PDB file of C-alpha atoms in Angstrom:
ATOM      1  CA  SER A   1     -35.132 -46.339  11.626  1.00  0.00           C
ATOM      2  CA  GLN A   2     -36.227 -48.628  14.642  1.00  0.00           C
ATOM      3  CA  GLN A   3     -33.291 -49.480  16.775  1.00  0.00           C
ATOM      4  CA  GLY A   4     -34.785 -52.411  18.811  1.00  0.00           C
ATOM      5  CA  GLU A   5     -36.778 -55.155  17.391  1.00  0.00           C
ATOM      6  CA  GLU A   6     -38.347 -57.681  19.655  1.00  0.00           C
ATOM      7  CA  ASP A   7     -39.035 -61.178  18.711  1.00  0.00           C
ATOM      8  CA  PRO A   8     -41.716 -62.978  19.027  1.00  0.00           C
ATOM      9  CA  GLN A   9     -44.456 -60.594  18.606  1.00  0.00           C
ATOM     10  CA  ALA A  10     -46.304 -62.328  20.669  1.00  0.00           C
ATOM     11  CA  LEU A  11     -46.225 -65.258  23.205  1.00  0.00           C
ATOM     12  CA  SER A  12     -48.427 -67.712  24.855  1.00  0.00           C
ATOM     13  CA  ILE A  13     -47.302 -70.050  27.679  1.00  0.00           C
ATOM     14  CA  GLN A  14     -48.662 -71.985  30.695  1.00  0.00           C
ATOM     15  CA  GLU A  15     -48.239 -70.558  34.129  1.00  0.00           C
ATOM     16  CA  GLY A  16     -44.869 -72.084  35.775  1.00  0.00           C
ATOM     17  CA  GLU A  17     -43.160 -72.366  32.256  1.00  0.00           C
ATOM     18  CA  ASN A  18     -40.316 -70.149  31.145  1.00  0.00           C
ATOM     19  CA  ALA A  19     -40.698 -67.405  28.731  1.00  0.00           C
ATOM     20  CA  THR A  20     -38.021 -65.907  26.527  1.00  0.00           C
ATOM     21  CA  MET A  21     -37.968 -62.788  24.573  1.00  0.00           C
ATOM     22  CA  ASN A  22     -35.144 -61.505  22.202  1.00  0.00           C
ATOM     23  CA  CYS A  23     -34.356 -58.035  21.094  1.00  0.00           C
ATOM     24  CA  SER A  24     -32.117 -57.283  18.210  1.00  0.00           C
ATOM     25  CA  TYR A  25     -30.751 -53.722  17.471  1.00  0.00           C
ATOM     26  CA  LYS A  26     -28.816 -52.044  14.796  1.00  0.00           C
ATOM     27  CA  THR A  27     -26.102 -49.712  15.993  1.00  0.00           C
ATOM     28  CA  SER A  28     -23.631 -49.604  18.864  1.00  0.00           C
ATOM     29  CA  ILE A  29     -25.236 -48.819  22.143  1.00  0.00           C
ATOM     30  CA  ASN A  30     -24.426 -47.556  25.605  1.00  0.00           C
ATOM     31  CA  ASN A  31     -27.077 -49.646  27.414  1.00  0.00           C
ATOM     32  CA  LEU A  32     -30.120 -51.768  26.887  1.00  0.00           C
ATOM     33  CA  GLN A  33     -33.134 -51.667  28.842  1.00  0.00           C
ATOM     34  CA  TRP A  34     -36.237 -54.102  29.256  1.00  0.00           C
ATOM     35  CA  TYR A  35     -39.766 -52.700  30.332  1.00  0.00           C
ATOM     36  CA  ARG A  36     -43.066 -53.920  30.901  1.00  0.00           C
ATOM     37  CA  GLN A  37     -46.475 -52.429  30.230  1.00  0.00           C
ATOM     38  CA  ASN A  38     -49.557 -53.949  31.740  1.00  0.00           C
ATOM     39  CA  SER A  39     -52.635 -53.129  29.579  1.00  0.00           C
ATOM     40  CA  GLY A  40     -53.919 -49.455  29.812  1.00  0.00           C
ATOM     41  CA  ARG A  41     -50.883 -48.417  31.816  1.00  0.00           C
ATOM     42  CA  GLY A  42     -47.479 -46.672  31.782  1.00  0.00           C
ATOM     43  CA  LEU A  43     -44.046 -48.524  31.089  1.00  0.00           C
ATOM     44  CA  VAL A  44     -42.221 -49.849  34.234  1.00  0.00           C
ATOM     45  CA  HIS A  45     -38.640 -50.321  34.105  1.00  0.00           C
ATOM     46  CA  LEU A  46     -37.414 -54.217  34.721  1.00  0.00           C
ATOM     47  CA  ILE A  47     -33.887 -54.067  34.363  1.00  0.00           C
ATOM     48  CA  LEU A  48     -30.877 -52.198  32.424  1.00  0.00           C
ATOM     49  CA  ILE A  49     -27.775 -53.840  30.834  1.00  0.00           C
ATOM     50  CA  ARG A  50     -24.785 -51.851  30.034  1.00  0.00           C
ATOM     51  CA  SER A  51     -22.644 -52.568  26.961  1.00  0.00           C
ATOM     52  CA  ASN A  52     -19.856 -53.930  28.965  1.00  0.00           C
ATOM     53  CA  GLU A  53     -22.073 -56.716  30.752  1.00  0.00           C
ATOM     54  CA  ARG A  54     -22.949 -59.988  29.551  1.00  0.00           C
ATOM     55  CA  GLU A  55     -25.662 -61.143  31.939  1.00  0.00           C
ATOM     56  CA  LYS A  56     -27.862 -59.673  34.625  1.00  0.00           C
ATOM     57  CA  HIS A  57     -30.368 -61.023  37.146  1.00  0.00           C
ATOM     58  CA  SER A  58     -33.068 -59.601  38.942  1.00  0.00           C
ATOM     59  CA  GLY A  59     -35.604 -61.992  40.807  1.00  0.00           C
ATOM     60  CA  ARG A  60     -37.138 -64.209  38.111  1.00  0.00           C
ATOM     61  CA  LEU A  61     -35.584 -62.142  35.473  1.00  0.00           C
ATOM     62  CA  ARG A  62     -32.347 -63.125  33.622  1.00  0.00           C
ATOM     63  CA  VAL A  63     -31.300 -60.516  30.689  1.00  0.00           C
ATOM     64  CA  THR A  64     -28.223 -61.263  28.365  1.00  0.00           C
ATOM     65  CA  LEU A  65     -26.600 -59.069  26.068  1.00  0.00           C
ATOM     66  CA  ASP A  66     -24.531 -59.976  23.016  1.00  0.00           C
ATOM     67  CA  THR A  67     -23.027 -56.902  21.547  1.00  0.00           C
ATOM     68  CA  SER A  68     -21.316 -58.946  18.706  1.00  0.00           C
ATOM     69  CA  LYS A  69     -24.552 -60.128  17.598  1.00  0.00           C
ATOM     70  CA  LYS A  70     -26.333 -56.772  18.594  1.00  0.00           C
ATOM     71  CA  SER A  71     -28.973 -58.968  20.550  1.00  0.00           C
ATOM     72  CA  SER A  72     -30.475 -59.109  23.929  1.00  0.00           C
ATOM     73  CA  SER A  73     -32.593 -61.682  25.560  1.00  0.00           C
ATOM     74  CA  LEU A  74     -35.015 -61.386  28.479  1.00  0.00           C
ATOM     75  CA  LEU A  75     -35.939 -64.652  30.337  1.00  0.00           C
ATOM     76  CA  ILE A  76     -38.726 -64.962  32.731  1.00  0.00           C
ATOM     77  CA  THR A  77     -38.498 -68.235  34.622  1.00  0.00           C
ATOM     78  CA  ALA A  78     -41.531 -69.949  36.705  1.00  0.00           C
ATOM     79  CA  SER A  79     -43.974 -67.671  34.880  1.00  0.00           C
ATOM     80  CA  ARG A  80     -47.062 -66.257  36.683  1.00  0.00           C
ATOM     81  CA  ALA A  81     -50.489 -65.054  35.278  1.00  0.00           C
ATOM     82  CA  ALA A  82     -49.413 -61.620  36.512  1.00  0.00           C
ATOM     83  CA  ASP A  83     -46.488 -61.493  34.178  1.00  0.00           C
ATOM     84  CA  THR A  84     -48.973 -61.285  31.178  1.00  0.00           C
ATOM     85  CA  ALA A  85     -48.123 -57.997  29.681  1.00  0.00           C
ATOM     86  CA  SER A  86     -46.387 -56.354  26.982  1.00  0.00           C
ATOM     87  CA  TYR A  87     -42.431 -56.272  26.994  1.00  0.00           C
ATOM     88  CA  PHE A  88     -40.273 -53.909  25.468  1.00  0.00           C
ATOM     89  CA  CYS A  89     -36.680 -53.320  24.874  1.00  0.00           C
ATOM     90  CA  ALA A  90     -35.208 -49.760  24.649  1.00  0.00           C
ATOM     91  CA  THR A  91     -31.742 -48.618  23.482  1.00  0.00           C
ATOM     92  CA  ALA A  92     -29.546 -45.710  23.943  1.00  0.00           C
ATOM     93  CA  ASP A  93     -26.653 -44.862  21.653  1.00  0.00           C
ATOM     94  CA  ASN A  94     -23.002 -44.361  22.908  1.00  0.00           C
ATOM     95  CA  TYR A  95     -23.690 -40.793  23.752  1.00  0.00           C
ATOM     96  CA  GLY A  96     -26.775 -42.118  25.882  1.00  0.00           C
ATOM     97  CA  GLN A  97     -29.182 -40.591  23.478  1.00  0.00           C
ATOM     98  CA  ASN A  98     -31.395 -41.630  20.621  1.00  0.00           C
ATOM     99  CA  PHE A  99     -33.442 -43.608  22.889  1.00  0.00           C
ATOM    100  CA  VAL A 100     -35.476 -45.853  20.745  1.00  0.00           C
ATOM    101  CA  PHE A 101     -37.934 -48.553  21.836  1.00  0.00           C
ATOM    102  CA  GLY A 102     -38.875 -51.824  20.089  1.00  0.00           C
ATOM    103  CA  PRO A 103     -42.282 -52.766  18.840  1.00  0.00           C
ATOM    104  CA  GLY A 104     -42.776 -55.057  22.084  1.00  0.00           C
ATOM    105  CA  THR A 105     -43.621 -58.639  22.524  1.00  0.00           C
ATOM    106  CA  ARG A 106     -47.119 -59.549  24.127  1.00  0.00           C
ATOM    107  CA  LEU A 107     -46.683 -62.354  26.425  1.00  0.00           C
ATOM    108  CA  SER A 108     -49.739 -64.061  27.640  1.00  0.00           C
ATOM    109  CA  VAL A 109     -49.396 -66.388  30.851  1.00  0.00           C
ATOM    110  CA  LEU A 110     -52.299 -68.977  30.990  1.00  0.00           C
ATOM    111  CA  PRO A 111     -53.379 -70.294  34.340  1.00  0.00           C
TER     112      PRO A 111
ATOM    113  CA  ASP B   1     -42.853 -40.180  46.417  1.00  0.00           C
ATOM    114  CA  ALA B   2     -46.010 -39.852  43.969  1.00  0.00           C
ATOM    115  CA  GLY B   3     -43.999 -40.982  40.812  1.00  0.00           C
ATOM    116  CA  VAL B   4     -44.705 -39.144  37.457  1.00  0.00           C
ATOM    117  CA  ILE B   5     -47.893 -37.273  37.300  1.00  0.00           C
ATOM    118  CA  GLN B   6     -49.551 -36.627  34.290  1.00  0.00           C
ATOM    119  CA  SER B   7     -53.029 -34.837  33.629  1.00  0.00           C
ATOM    120  CA  PRO B   8     -55.366 -35.064  32.179  1.00  0.00           C
ATOM    121  CA  ARG B   9     -55.975 -38.853  32.073  1.00  0.00           C
ATOM    122  CA  HIS B  10     -58.302 -38.586  29.353  1.00  0.00           C
ATOM    123  CA  GLU B  11     -58.987 -36.039  26.786  1.00  0.00           C
ATOM    124  CA  VAL B  12     -61.580 -35.937  24.093  1.00  0.00           C
ATOM    125  CA  THR B  13     -61.429 -32.972  21.793  1.00  0.00           C
ATOM    126  CA  GLU B  14     -62.525 -32.017  18.364  1.00  0.00           C
ATOM    127  CA  MET B  15     -60.258 -31.578  15.328  1.00  0.00           C
ATOM    128  CA  GLY B  16     -58.909 -28.009  15.105  1.00  0.00           C
ATOM    129  CA  GLN B  17     -58.778 -27.401  18.916  1.00  0.00           C
ATOM    130  CA  GLU B  18     -55.759 -26.846  20.991  1.00  0.00           C
ATOM    131  CA  VAL B  19     -54.710 -29.400  23.452  1.00  0.00           C
ATOM    132  CA  THR B  20     -52.263 -29.205  26.395  1.00  0.00           C
ATOM    133  CA  LEU B  21     -51.096 -32.096  28.171  1.00  0.00           C
ATOM    134  CA  ARG B  22     -49.113 -31.741  31.381  1.00  0.00           C
ATOM    135  CA  CYS B  23     -46.396 -33.502  33.398  1.00  0.00           C
ATOM    136  CA  LYS B  24     -45.100 -33.399  36.567  1.00  0.00           C
ATOM    137  CA  PRO B  25     -41.716 -35.408  36.738  1.00  0.00           C
ATOM    138  CA  ILE B  26     -40.499 -37.052  39.917  1.00  0.00           C
ATOM    139  CA  SER B  27     -38.686 -34.716  42.244  1.00  0.00           C
ATOM    140  CA  GLY B  28     -35.040 -34.500  41.710  1.00  0.00           C
ATOM    141  CA  HIS B  29     -35.200 -35.986  38.366  1.00  0.00           C
ATOM    142  CA  ASN B  30     -33.515 -33.767  35.896  1.00  0.00           C
ATOM    143  CA  SER B  31     -34.359 -35.656  32.490  1.00  0.00           C
ATOM    144  CA  LEU B  32     -37.981 -35.691  31.263  1.00  0.00           C
ATOM    145  CA  PHE B  33     -39.128 -37.503  28.135  1.00  0.00           C
ATOM    146  CA  TRP B  34     -42.533 -37.245  26.309  1.00  0.00           C
ATOM    147  CA  TYR B  35     -43.554 -40.305  24.117  1.00  0.00           C
ATOM    148  CA  ARG B  36     -46.552 -41.010  21.990  1.00  0.00           C
ATOM    149  CA  GLN B  37     -48.022 -44.681  21.789  1.00  0.00           C
ATOM    150  CA  THR B  38     -50.193 -45.921  19.086  1.00  0.00           C
ATOM    151  CA  MET B  39     -50.919 -49.332  17.670  1.00  0.00           C
ATOM    152  CA  MET B  40     -49.172 -48.544  14.230  1.00  0.00           C
ATOM    153  CA  ARG B  41     -46.257 -46.913  15.381  1.00  0.00           C
ATOM    154  CA  GLY B  42     -45.608 -48.272  18.902  1.00  0.00           C
ATOM    155  CA  LEU B  43     -43.836 -46.214  21.239  1.00  0.00           C
ATOM    156  CA  GLU B  44     -42.267 -42.936  19.660  1.00  0.00           C
ATOM    157  CA  LEU B  45     -39.934 -40.351  21.682  1.00  0.00           C
ATOM    158  CA  LEU B  46     -41.148 -36.929  20.937  1.00  0.00           C
ATOM    159  CA  ILE B  47     -38.913 -34.806  22.732  1.00  0.00           C
ATOM    160  CA  TYR B  48     -36.059 -35.241  25.604  1.00  0.00           C
ATOM    161  CA  PHE B  49     -35.328 -32.473  27.969  1.00  0.00           C
ATOM    162  CA  ASN B  50     -32.157 -32.402  30.390  1.00  0.00           C
ATOM    163  CA  ASN B  51     -31.897 -29.783  33.029  1.00  0.00           C
ATOM    164  CA  ASN B  52     -35.288 -28.181  31.340  1.00  0.00           C
ATOM    165  CA  VAL B  53     -33.299 -27.601  28.057  1.00  0.00           C
ATOM    166  CA  PRO B  54     -34.557 -29.467  25.152  1.00  0.00           C
ATOM    167  CA  ILE B  55     -32.147 -31.823  23.892  1.00  0.00           C
ATOM    168  CA  ASP B  56     -33.611 -33.658  21.190  1.00  0.00           C
ATOM    169  CA  ASP B  57     -36.781 -32.799  19.459  1.00  0.00           C
ATOM    170  CA  SER B  58     -36.256 -34.623  16.295  1.00  0.00           C
ATOM    171  CA  GLY B  59     -39.401 -36.808  17.114  1.00  0.00           C
ATOM    172  CA  MET B  60     -41.545 -34.186  17.107  1.00  0.00           C
ATOM    173  CA  PRO B  61     -44.051 -34.874  14.267  1.00  0.00           C
ATOM    174  CA  GLU B  62     -44.616 -31.083  13.010  1.00  0.00           C
ATOM    175  CA  ASP B  63     -44.863 -27.608  13.804  1.00  0.00           C
ATOM    176  CA  ARG B  64     -48.312 -28.250  15.246  1.00  0.00           C
ATOM    177  CA  PHE B  65     -46.490 -30.012  18.320  1.00  0.00           C
ATOM    178  CA  SER B  66     -44.549 -28.015  20.936  1.00  0.00           C
ATOM    179  CA  ALA B  67     -43.318 -28.742  24.397  1.00  0.00           C
ATOM    180  CA  LYS B  68     -42.040 -26.555  27.051  1.00  0.00           C
ATOM    181  CA  MET B  69     -40.332 -27.201  30.575  1.00  0.00           C
ATOM    182  CA  PRO B  70     -40.496 -23.835  32.521  1.00  0.00           C
ATOM    183  CA  ASN B  71     -38.787 -25.630  35.501  1.00  0.00           C
ATOM    184  CA  ALA B  72     -37.879 -28.743  37.091  1.00  0.00           C
ATOM    185  CA  SER B  73     -41.200 -29.673  38.108  1.00  0.00           C
ATOM    186  CA  PHE B  74     -43.447 -29.092  35.192  1.00  0.00           C
ATOM    187  CA  SER B  75     -43.783 -29.592  31.430  1.00  0.00           C
ATOM    188  CA  THR B  76     -46.286 -29.185  28.896  1.00  0.00           C
ATOM    189  CA  LEU B  77     -46.969 -30.865  25.464  1.00  0.00           C
ATOM    190  CA  LYS B  78     -49.084 -28.636  23.165  1.00  0.00           C
ATOM    191  CA  ILE B  79     -51.182 -29.714  19.878  1.00  0.00           C
ATOM    192  CA  GLN B  80     -52.412 -26.722  17.900  1.00  0.00           C
ATOM    193  CA  PRO B  81     -54.483 -27.464  15.926  1.00  0.00           C
ATOM    194  CA  SER B  82     -55.032 -31.025  16.804  1.00  0.00           C
ATOM    195  CA  GLU B  83     -56.117 -33.664  14.137  1.00  0.00           C
ATOM    196  CA  PRO B  84     -57.792 -36.932  14.347  1.00  0.00           C
ATOM    197  CA  ARG B  85     -54.418 -38.876  13.691  1.00  0.00           C
ATOM    198  CA  ASP B  86     -53.078 -37.205  16.781  1.00  0.00           C
ATOM    199  CA  SER B  87     -55.277 -39.466  18.811  1.00  0.00           C
ATOM    200  CA  ALA B  88     -52.893 -41.820  21.039  1.00  0.00           C
ATOM    201  CA  VAL B  89     -51.621 -42.327  24.544  1.00  0.00           C
ATOM    202  CA  TYR B  90     -48.985 -39.874  25.379  1.00  0.00           C
ATOM    203  CA  PHE B  91     -46.453 -40.847  28.163  1.00  0.00           C
ATOM    204  CA  CYS B  92     -44.121 -38.374  30.228  1.00  0.00           C
ATOM    205  CA  ALA B  93     -41.271 -39.989  31.733  1.00  0.00           C
ATOM    206  CA  SER B  94     -38.375 -38.897  33.850  1.00  0.00           C
ATOM    207  CA  SER B  95     -35.014 -40.096  35.073  1.00  0.00           C
ATOM    208  CA  PHE B  96     -32.115 -39.108  37.125  1.00  0.00           C
ATOM    209  CA  PRO B  97     -28.895 -40.339  35.137  1.00  0.00           C
ATOM    210  CA  ALA B  98     -26.318 -42.190  36.633  1.00  0.00           C
ATOM    211  CA  GLU B  99     -22.792 -41.569  35.953  1.00  0.00           C
ATOM    212  CA  SER B 100     -22.283 -39.294  33.001  1.00  0.00           C
ATOM    213  CA  TYR B 101     -24.948 -40.515  30.608  1.00  0.00           C
ATOM    214  CA  PRO B 102     -27.931 -38.755  30.223  1.00  0.00           C
ATOM    215  CA  THR B 103     -30.356 -41.472  29.747  1.00  0.00           C
ATOM    216  CA  ASP B 104     -30.815 -44.232  32.205  1.00  0.00           C
ATOM    217  CA  THR B 105     -33.902 -45.792  33.935  1.00  0.00           C
ATOM    218  CA  GLN B 106     -36.945 -44.157  32.992  1.00  0.00           C
ATOM    219  CA  TYR B 107     -40.097 -44.022  35.354  1.00  0.00           C
ATOM    220  CA  PHE B 108     -43.245 -43.271  33.247  1.00  0.00           C
ATOM    221  CA  GLY B 109     -46.327 -41.736  34.079  1.00  0.00           C
ATOM    222  CA  PRO B 110     -49.557 -43.273  33.734  1.00  0.00           C
ATOM    223  CA  GLY B 111     -50.520 -41.468  30.167  1.00  0.00           C
ATOM    224  CA  THR B 112     -53.022 -39.464  28.748  1.00  0.00           C
ATOM    225  CA  ARG B 113     -55.357 -41.086  26.264  1.00  0.00           C
ATOM    226  CA  LEU B 114     -55.995 -38.379  23.874  1.00  0.00           C
ATOM    227  CA  THR B 115     -59.030 -38.544  21.467  1.00  0.00           C
ATOM    228  CA  VAL B 116     -59.364 -36.041  18.382  1.00  0.00           C
ATOM    229  CA  LEU B 117     -62.633 -36.509  17.023  1.00  0.00           C
TER     230      LEU B 117
END
């Protein structure tokens, strides 16, 4: 069964706005990661948050993790057209295995 | 570093033919992953190696698929015989685990787009 499920499936915003994507998962995890995929390219790692962390920042990215709700959110602030891509969450179980990607959120940032 | 290298980038073959996809992980990385991505099924983990040893191959769809990692710098994914439903983009990724966990930040290759006619 799929571990990570992103929400929404697609998101369209104007440049400069913030974009929030959510990820829910089903079982206990060791860590949760967010990746970006530009059309026709491989995935690029954005940020990793471990199960004992609640929030992490990296540039314009902010990730939160709520293990009680089994959910995570990715916030991109002051979005740019170059942020247009698909965003995936991925989880690893407590043993660091069973690495599973969600179906992704397709983000479109309109200039 | 050149990153994860995959070849070929595109492969078009006919049903029944053997297909071999190749991957060179980032030097020093000791975990290697093969994924398949399709519109219908998303990104699926096929197999994962650690220190050249297959750890989890539960995602390999069937006996037609096989993967090897003869050394730390090379891996292959073979499909024999290929079928149209194998058409997908196949990604290889590598990682160097932090602490004691086998999975951490993964670095993806550009992928091989396979079309089976």
